[in-house]
Structure formats: C-alpha cells, structure tokens
mmCIF file of C-alpha atoms in Angstrom:
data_model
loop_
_atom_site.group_PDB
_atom_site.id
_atom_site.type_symbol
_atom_site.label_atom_id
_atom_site.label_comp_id
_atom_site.label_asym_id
_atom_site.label_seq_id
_atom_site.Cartn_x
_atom_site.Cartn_y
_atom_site.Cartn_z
ATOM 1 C CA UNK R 173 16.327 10.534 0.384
ATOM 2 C CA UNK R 174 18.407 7.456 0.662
ATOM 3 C CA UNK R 175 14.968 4.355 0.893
ATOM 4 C CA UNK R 176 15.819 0.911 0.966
ATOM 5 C CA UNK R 177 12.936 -1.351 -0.051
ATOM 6 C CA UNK R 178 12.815 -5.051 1.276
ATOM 7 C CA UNK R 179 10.691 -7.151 -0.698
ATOM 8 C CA UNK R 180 11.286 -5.158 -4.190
ATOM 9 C CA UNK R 181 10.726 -7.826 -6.685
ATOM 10 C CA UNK R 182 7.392 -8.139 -5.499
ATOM 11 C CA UNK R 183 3.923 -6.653 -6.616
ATOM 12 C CA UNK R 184 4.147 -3.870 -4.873
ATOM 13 C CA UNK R 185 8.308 -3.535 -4.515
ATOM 14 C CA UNK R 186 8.553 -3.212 -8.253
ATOM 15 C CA UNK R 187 5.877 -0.355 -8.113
ATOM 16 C CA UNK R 188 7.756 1.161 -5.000
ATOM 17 C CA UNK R 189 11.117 1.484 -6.672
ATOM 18 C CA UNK R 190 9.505 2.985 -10.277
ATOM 19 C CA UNK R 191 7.988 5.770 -8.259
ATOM 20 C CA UNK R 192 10.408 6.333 -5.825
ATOM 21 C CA UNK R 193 12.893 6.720 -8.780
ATOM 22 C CA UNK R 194 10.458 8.579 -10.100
ATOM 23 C CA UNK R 195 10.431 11.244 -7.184
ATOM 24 C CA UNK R 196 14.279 11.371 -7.404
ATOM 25 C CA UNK R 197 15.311 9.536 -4.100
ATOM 26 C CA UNK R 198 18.440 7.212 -4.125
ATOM 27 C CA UNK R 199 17.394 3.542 -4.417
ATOM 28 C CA UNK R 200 18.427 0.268 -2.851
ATOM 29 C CA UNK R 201 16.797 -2.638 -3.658
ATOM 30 C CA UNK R 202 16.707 -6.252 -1.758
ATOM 31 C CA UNK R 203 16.385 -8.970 -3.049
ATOM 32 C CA UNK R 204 17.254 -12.386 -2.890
ATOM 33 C CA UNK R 205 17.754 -12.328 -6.934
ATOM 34 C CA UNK R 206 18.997 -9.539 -8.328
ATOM 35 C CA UNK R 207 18.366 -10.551 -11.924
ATOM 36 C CA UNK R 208 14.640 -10.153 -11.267
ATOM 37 C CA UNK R 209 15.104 -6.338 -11.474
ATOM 38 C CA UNK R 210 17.198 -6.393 -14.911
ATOM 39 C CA UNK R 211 14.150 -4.441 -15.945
ATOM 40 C CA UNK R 212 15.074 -1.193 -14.366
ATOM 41 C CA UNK R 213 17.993 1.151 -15.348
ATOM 42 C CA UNK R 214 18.838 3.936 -13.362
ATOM 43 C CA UNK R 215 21.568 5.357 -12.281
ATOM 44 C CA UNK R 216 19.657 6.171 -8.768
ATOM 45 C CA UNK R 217 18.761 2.609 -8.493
ATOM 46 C CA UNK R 218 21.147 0.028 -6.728
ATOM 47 C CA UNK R 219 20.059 -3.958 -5.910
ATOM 48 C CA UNK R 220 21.608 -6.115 -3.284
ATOM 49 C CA UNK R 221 21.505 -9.628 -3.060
ATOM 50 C CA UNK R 222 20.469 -11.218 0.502
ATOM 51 C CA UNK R 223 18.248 -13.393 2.905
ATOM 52 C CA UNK R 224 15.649 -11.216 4.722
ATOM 53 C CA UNK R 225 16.179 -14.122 7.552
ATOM 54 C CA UNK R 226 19.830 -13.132 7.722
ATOM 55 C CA UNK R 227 20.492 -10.894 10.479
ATOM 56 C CA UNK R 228 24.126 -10.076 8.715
ATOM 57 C CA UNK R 229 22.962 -9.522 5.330
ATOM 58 C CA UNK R 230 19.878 -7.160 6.558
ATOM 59 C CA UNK R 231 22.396 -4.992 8.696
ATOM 60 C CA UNK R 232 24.832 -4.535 5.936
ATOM 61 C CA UNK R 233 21.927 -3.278 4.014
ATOM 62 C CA UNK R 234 20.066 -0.774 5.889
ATOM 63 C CA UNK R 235 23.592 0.916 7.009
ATOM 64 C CA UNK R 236 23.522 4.385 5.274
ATOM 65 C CA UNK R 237 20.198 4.541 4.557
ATOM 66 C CA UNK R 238 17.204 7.386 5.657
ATOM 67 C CA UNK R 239 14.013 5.375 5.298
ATOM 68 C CA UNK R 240 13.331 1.627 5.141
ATOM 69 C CA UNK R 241 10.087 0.269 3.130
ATOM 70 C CA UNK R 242 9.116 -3.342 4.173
ATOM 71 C CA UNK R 243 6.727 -4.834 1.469
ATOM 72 C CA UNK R 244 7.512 -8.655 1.943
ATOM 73 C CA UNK R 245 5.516 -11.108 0.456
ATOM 74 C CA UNK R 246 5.384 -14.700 1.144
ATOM 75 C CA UNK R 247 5.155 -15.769 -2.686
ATOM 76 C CA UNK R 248 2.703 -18.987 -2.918
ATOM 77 C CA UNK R 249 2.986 -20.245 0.157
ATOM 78 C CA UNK R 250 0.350 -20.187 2.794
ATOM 79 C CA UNK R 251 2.591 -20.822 5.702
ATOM 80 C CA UNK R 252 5.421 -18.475 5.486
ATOM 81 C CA UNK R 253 6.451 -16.371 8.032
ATOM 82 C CA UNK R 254 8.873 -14.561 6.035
ATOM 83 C CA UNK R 255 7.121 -11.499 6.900
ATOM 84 C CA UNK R 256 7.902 -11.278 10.668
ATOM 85 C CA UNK R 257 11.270 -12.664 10.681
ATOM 86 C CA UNK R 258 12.336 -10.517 8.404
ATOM 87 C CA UNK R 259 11.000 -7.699 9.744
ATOM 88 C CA UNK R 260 12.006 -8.476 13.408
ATOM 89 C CA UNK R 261 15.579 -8.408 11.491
ATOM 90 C CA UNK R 262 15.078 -5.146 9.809
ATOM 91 C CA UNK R 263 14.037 -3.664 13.177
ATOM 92 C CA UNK R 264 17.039 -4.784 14.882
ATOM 93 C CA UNK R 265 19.467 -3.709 12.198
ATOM 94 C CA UNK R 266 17.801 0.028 11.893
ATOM 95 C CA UNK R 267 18.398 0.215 15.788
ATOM 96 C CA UNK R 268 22.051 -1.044 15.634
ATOM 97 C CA UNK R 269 22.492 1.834 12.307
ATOM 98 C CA UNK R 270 20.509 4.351 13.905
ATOM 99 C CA UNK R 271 17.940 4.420 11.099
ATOM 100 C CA UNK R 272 14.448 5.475 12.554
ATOM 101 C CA UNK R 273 11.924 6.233 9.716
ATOM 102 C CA UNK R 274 9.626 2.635 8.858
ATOM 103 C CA UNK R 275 6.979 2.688 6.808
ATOM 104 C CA UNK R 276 5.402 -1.160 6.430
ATOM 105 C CA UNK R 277 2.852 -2.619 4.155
ATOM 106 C CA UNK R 278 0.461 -4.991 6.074
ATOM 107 C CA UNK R 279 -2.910 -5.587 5.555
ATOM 108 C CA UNK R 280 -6.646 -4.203 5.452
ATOM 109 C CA UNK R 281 -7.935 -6.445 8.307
ATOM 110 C CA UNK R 282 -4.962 -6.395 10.702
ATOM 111 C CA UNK R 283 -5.793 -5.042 14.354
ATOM 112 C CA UNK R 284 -8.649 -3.067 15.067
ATOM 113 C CA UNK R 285 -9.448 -2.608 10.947
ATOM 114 C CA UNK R 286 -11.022 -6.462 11.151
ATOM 115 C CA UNK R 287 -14.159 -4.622 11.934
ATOM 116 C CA UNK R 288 -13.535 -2.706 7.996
ATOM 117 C CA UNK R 289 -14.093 -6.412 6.156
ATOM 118 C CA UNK R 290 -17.112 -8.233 5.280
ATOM 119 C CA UNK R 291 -17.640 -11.627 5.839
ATOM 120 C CA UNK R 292 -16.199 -13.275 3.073
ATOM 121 C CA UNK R 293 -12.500 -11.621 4.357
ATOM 122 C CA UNK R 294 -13.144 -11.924 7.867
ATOM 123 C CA UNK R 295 -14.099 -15.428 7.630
ATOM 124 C CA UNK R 296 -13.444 -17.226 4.641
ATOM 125 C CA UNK R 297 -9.999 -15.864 3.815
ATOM 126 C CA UNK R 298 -8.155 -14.419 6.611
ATOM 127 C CA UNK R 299 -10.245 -16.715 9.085
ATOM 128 C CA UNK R 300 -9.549 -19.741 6.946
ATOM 129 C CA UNK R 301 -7.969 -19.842 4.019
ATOM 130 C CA UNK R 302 -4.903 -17.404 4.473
ATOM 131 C CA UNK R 303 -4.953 -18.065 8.516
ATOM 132 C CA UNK R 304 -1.617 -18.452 8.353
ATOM 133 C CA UNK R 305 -0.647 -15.358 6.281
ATOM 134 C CA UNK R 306 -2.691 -13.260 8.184
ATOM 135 C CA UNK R 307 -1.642 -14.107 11.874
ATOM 136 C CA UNK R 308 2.079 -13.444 9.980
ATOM 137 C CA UNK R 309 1.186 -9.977 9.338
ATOM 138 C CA UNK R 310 -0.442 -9.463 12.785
ATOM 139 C CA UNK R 311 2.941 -10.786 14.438
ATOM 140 C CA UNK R 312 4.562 -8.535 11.947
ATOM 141 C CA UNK R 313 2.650 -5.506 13.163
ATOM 142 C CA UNK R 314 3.249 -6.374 16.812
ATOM 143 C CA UNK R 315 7.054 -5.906 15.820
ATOM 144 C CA UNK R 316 6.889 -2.671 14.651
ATOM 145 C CA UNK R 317 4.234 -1.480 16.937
ATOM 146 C CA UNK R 318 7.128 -1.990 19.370
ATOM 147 C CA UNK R 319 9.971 -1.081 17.951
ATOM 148 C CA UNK R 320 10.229 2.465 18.951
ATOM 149 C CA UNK R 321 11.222 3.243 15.721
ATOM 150 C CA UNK R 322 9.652 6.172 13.736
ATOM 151 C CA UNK R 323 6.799 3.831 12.031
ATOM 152 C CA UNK R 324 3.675 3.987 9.929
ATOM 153 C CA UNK R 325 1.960 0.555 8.929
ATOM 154 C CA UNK R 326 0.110 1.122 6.101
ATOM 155 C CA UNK R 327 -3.240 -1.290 5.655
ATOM 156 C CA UNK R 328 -4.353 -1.832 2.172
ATOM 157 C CA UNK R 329 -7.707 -3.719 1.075
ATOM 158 C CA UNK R 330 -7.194 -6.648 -1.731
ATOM 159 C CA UNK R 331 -4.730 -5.783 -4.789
ATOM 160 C CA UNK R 332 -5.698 -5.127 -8.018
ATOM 161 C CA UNK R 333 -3.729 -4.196 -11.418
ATOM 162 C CA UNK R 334 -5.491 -1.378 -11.762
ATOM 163 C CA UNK R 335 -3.189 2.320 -12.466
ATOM 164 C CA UNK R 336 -2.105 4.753 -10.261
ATOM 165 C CA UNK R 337 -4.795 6.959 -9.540
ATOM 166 C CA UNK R 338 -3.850 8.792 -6.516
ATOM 167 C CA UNK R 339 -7.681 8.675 -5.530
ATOM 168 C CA UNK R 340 -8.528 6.732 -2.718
ATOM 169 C CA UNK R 341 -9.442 6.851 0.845
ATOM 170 C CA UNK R 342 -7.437 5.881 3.482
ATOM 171 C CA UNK R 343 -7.386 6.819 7.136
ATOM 172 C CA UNK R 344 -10.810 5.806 7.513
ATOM 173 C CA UNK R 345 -12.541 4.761 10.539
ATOM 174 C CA UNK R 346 -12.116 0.841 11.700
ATOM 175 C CA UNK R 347 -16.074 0.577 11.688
ATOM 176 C CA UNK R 348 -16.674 2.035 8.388
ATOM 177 C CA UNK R 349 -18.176 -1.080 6.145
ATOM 178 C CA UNK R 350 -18.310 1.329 2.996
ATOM 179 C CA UNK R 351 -14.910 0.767 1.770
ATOM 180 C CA UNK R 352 -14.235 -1.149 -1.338
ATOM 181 C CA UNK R 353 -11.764 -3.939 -0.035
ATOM 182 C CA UNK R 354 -10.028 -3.114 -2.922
ATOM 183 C CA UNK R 355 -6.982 -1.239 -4.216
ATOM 184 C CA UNK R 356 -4.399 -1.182 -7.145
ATOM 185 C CA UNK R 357 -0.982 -2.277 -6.045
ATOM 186 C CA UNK R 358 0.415 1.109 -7.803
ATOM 187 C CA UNK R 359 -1.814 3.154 -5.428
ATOM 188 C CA UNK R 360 -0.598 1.625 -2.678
ATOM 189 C CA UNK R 361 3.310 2.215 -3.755
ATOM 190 C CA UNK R 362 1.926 5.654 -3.908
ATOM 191 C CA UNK R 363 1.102 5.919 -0.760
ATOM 192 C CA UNK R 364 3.961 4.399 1.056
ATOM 193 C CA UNK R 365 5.898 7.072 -1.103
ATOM 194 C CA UNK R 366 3.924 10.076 0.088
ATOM 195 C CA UNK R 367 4.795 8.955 3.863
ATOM 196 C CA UNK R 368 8.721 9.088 3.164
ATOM 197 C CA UNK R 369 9.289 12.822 4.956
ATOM 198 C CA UNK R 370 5.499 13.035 6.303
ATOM 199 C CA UNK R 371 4.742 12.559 9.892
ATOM 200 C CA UNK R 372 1.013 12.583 9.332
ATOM 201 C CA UNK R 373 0.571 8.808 10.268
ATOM 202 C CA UNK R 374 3.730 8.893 12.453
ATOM 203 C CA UNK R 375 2.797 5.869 14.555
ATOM 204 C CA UNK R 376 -0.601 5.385 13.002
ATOM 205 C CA UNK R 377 -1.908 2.488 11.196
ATOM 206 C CA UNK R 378 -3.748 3.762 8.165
ATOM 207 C CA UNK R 379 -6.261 2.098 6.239
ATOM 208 C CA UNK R 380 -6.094 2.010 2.324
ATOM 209 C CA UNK R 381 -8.899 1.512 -0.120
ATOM 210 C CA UNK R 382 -11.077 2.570 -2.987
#
C-alpha cells in the first residue's frame, strides 16, 4: 500500500512510519522539515516538505497515494487549530485525487466517548486547560465525519512511552468508566496500521486504551 502520513515528525508519526515500513507499505512522509526524519533510511520511505494549511502543497501530496493517516499535532501551543485546517485540506485534496481510505487520530474524549473520562479529563483538562485543543479535534472530527470519504477516527486515551504491546482494548462502549485513560503512543501507531485494508471500523469512531 501506497500511505501518506501527515503529521510524521510527531509522537505518534515517527511510530507510524517505523511500523508501516515495517509491514512493507510504500511511505510518504509530510512534513514541514524534512531533516527531522534524517533518522530513518529506507528505501520504501520518501519525505516531502510542505504547509498542512496549504491547499497546493497538500494536493500535490496525497496524488498517487491509497491511504492517508492524519496524526497532526499542535506542538506547544494551546491554541492551534492546525488540526482542522489541515485536515479540512487533506479532505478536499483526497476528493479532487480520488483517494477514499482516512484513518485519523483524535482523541479519547471527543463525541459521545466524553462519557469514557473521569473528572480530572472532562473537566480540568479538556474542559479547561486544553479547551482549545480539544474543541480543535472535535471540529476536526466534524470534518471527516462529513467527508464521505472511507474514514475511521481512531480515539486514544493519554500517551505514554510505553512499547508496543499490541494489548489493549479499544472499541469499547462510550459509558464504560473502566478504561485506563492511558495508552503508549507505539500502540496507537499500531492500531492505525491494522485499519490500513480493514473495514472493521469503516465509519466508526473507536476508542483506544489500556
């Protein structure tokens, strides 16, 4: 498979192009700086430089390709909304190249899953603290909820450095309180990567946690 990844020289884009080389698809990586991803060598692996914002640059890049991974980040800012314009870009672009496969990382709290966090998430960070980010990722969601586009948005809890482990729940009910909240950022690229050719959570939004 031919799987661009937006957002690949963050926590979870680096992980996402390891293991998708890994699995032996074809990858191209954007970026706004290339020499972030000097790191990996593969002859599967190609990077191009661009502005998520940029309607031109995002078009040139998802030409060609057979599945598009949004994991955008907003770095250290609190009131970015780098997430939804870029994706309302990306949408547009897979429309206008005939692309149809999206698979896009939100977050554990988004929609109906609110009802998965305690009240330290609920209140304290996405109702306070990362307002901002979080109403981002809702507006993000709302994009690709409506995109007609082949989509899964895939919800995971809190990241941690943990490994891959490949054991974790996801898919769980939007009332269950047992989850963890928590997940390594190399489970969740494993995830993503096991929805590239599966139509389990076609136009589902799954949940991800320990």
């Amino acid at each position: 498979m031919k799987v661009i990844v937006f957002g690949s020289t963050g926590t979870i884009g680096k992980h996402l192009i390891e293991q998708s080389l890994e699995k032996g698809h074809e990858v191209l990586a954007f970026c706004r700086d290339a020499s972030k991803l000097d790191t990996f060598k593969h002859p599967n692996l190609s990077t191009t430089e661009g502005d998520v914002c940029n309607p031109i640059d995002v078009q040139n890049a998802v030409k060609g390709q057979d599945v598009v991974i949004i994991a955008l980040g907003s770095g250290k800012s609190r009131k970015s909304t780098v997430r939804s314009e870029g994706t309302k870009n990306i949408i547009a672009a897979m429309k206008d190249c005939g692309v149809t496969r999206l698979i896009c990382q939100s977050t554990l709290g988004a929609g109906e899953s609110n009802n998965n966090l305690n009240f330290f998430w609920k209140h304290i960070m996405f109702g306070w603290y990362l307002k901002q980010v979080f109403l981002d990722h809702e507006l993000q969601e709302e994009y690709v909820r409506h995109s007609n586009l082949d989509w899964t948005i895939v919800r995971p809890g809190a990241f941690t450095d943990g490994k891959k482990t490949e054991d974790y729940l996801h898919g769980f009910s939007p009332n269950d309180r047992s989850v963890k909240l928590k997940i390594s950022r190399a489970d969740v690229a494993d995830f993503i990567l096991k929805q590239v050719g599966n139509k389990n959570y076609m136009h589902q939004t799954p949940g991800l946690s320990y």
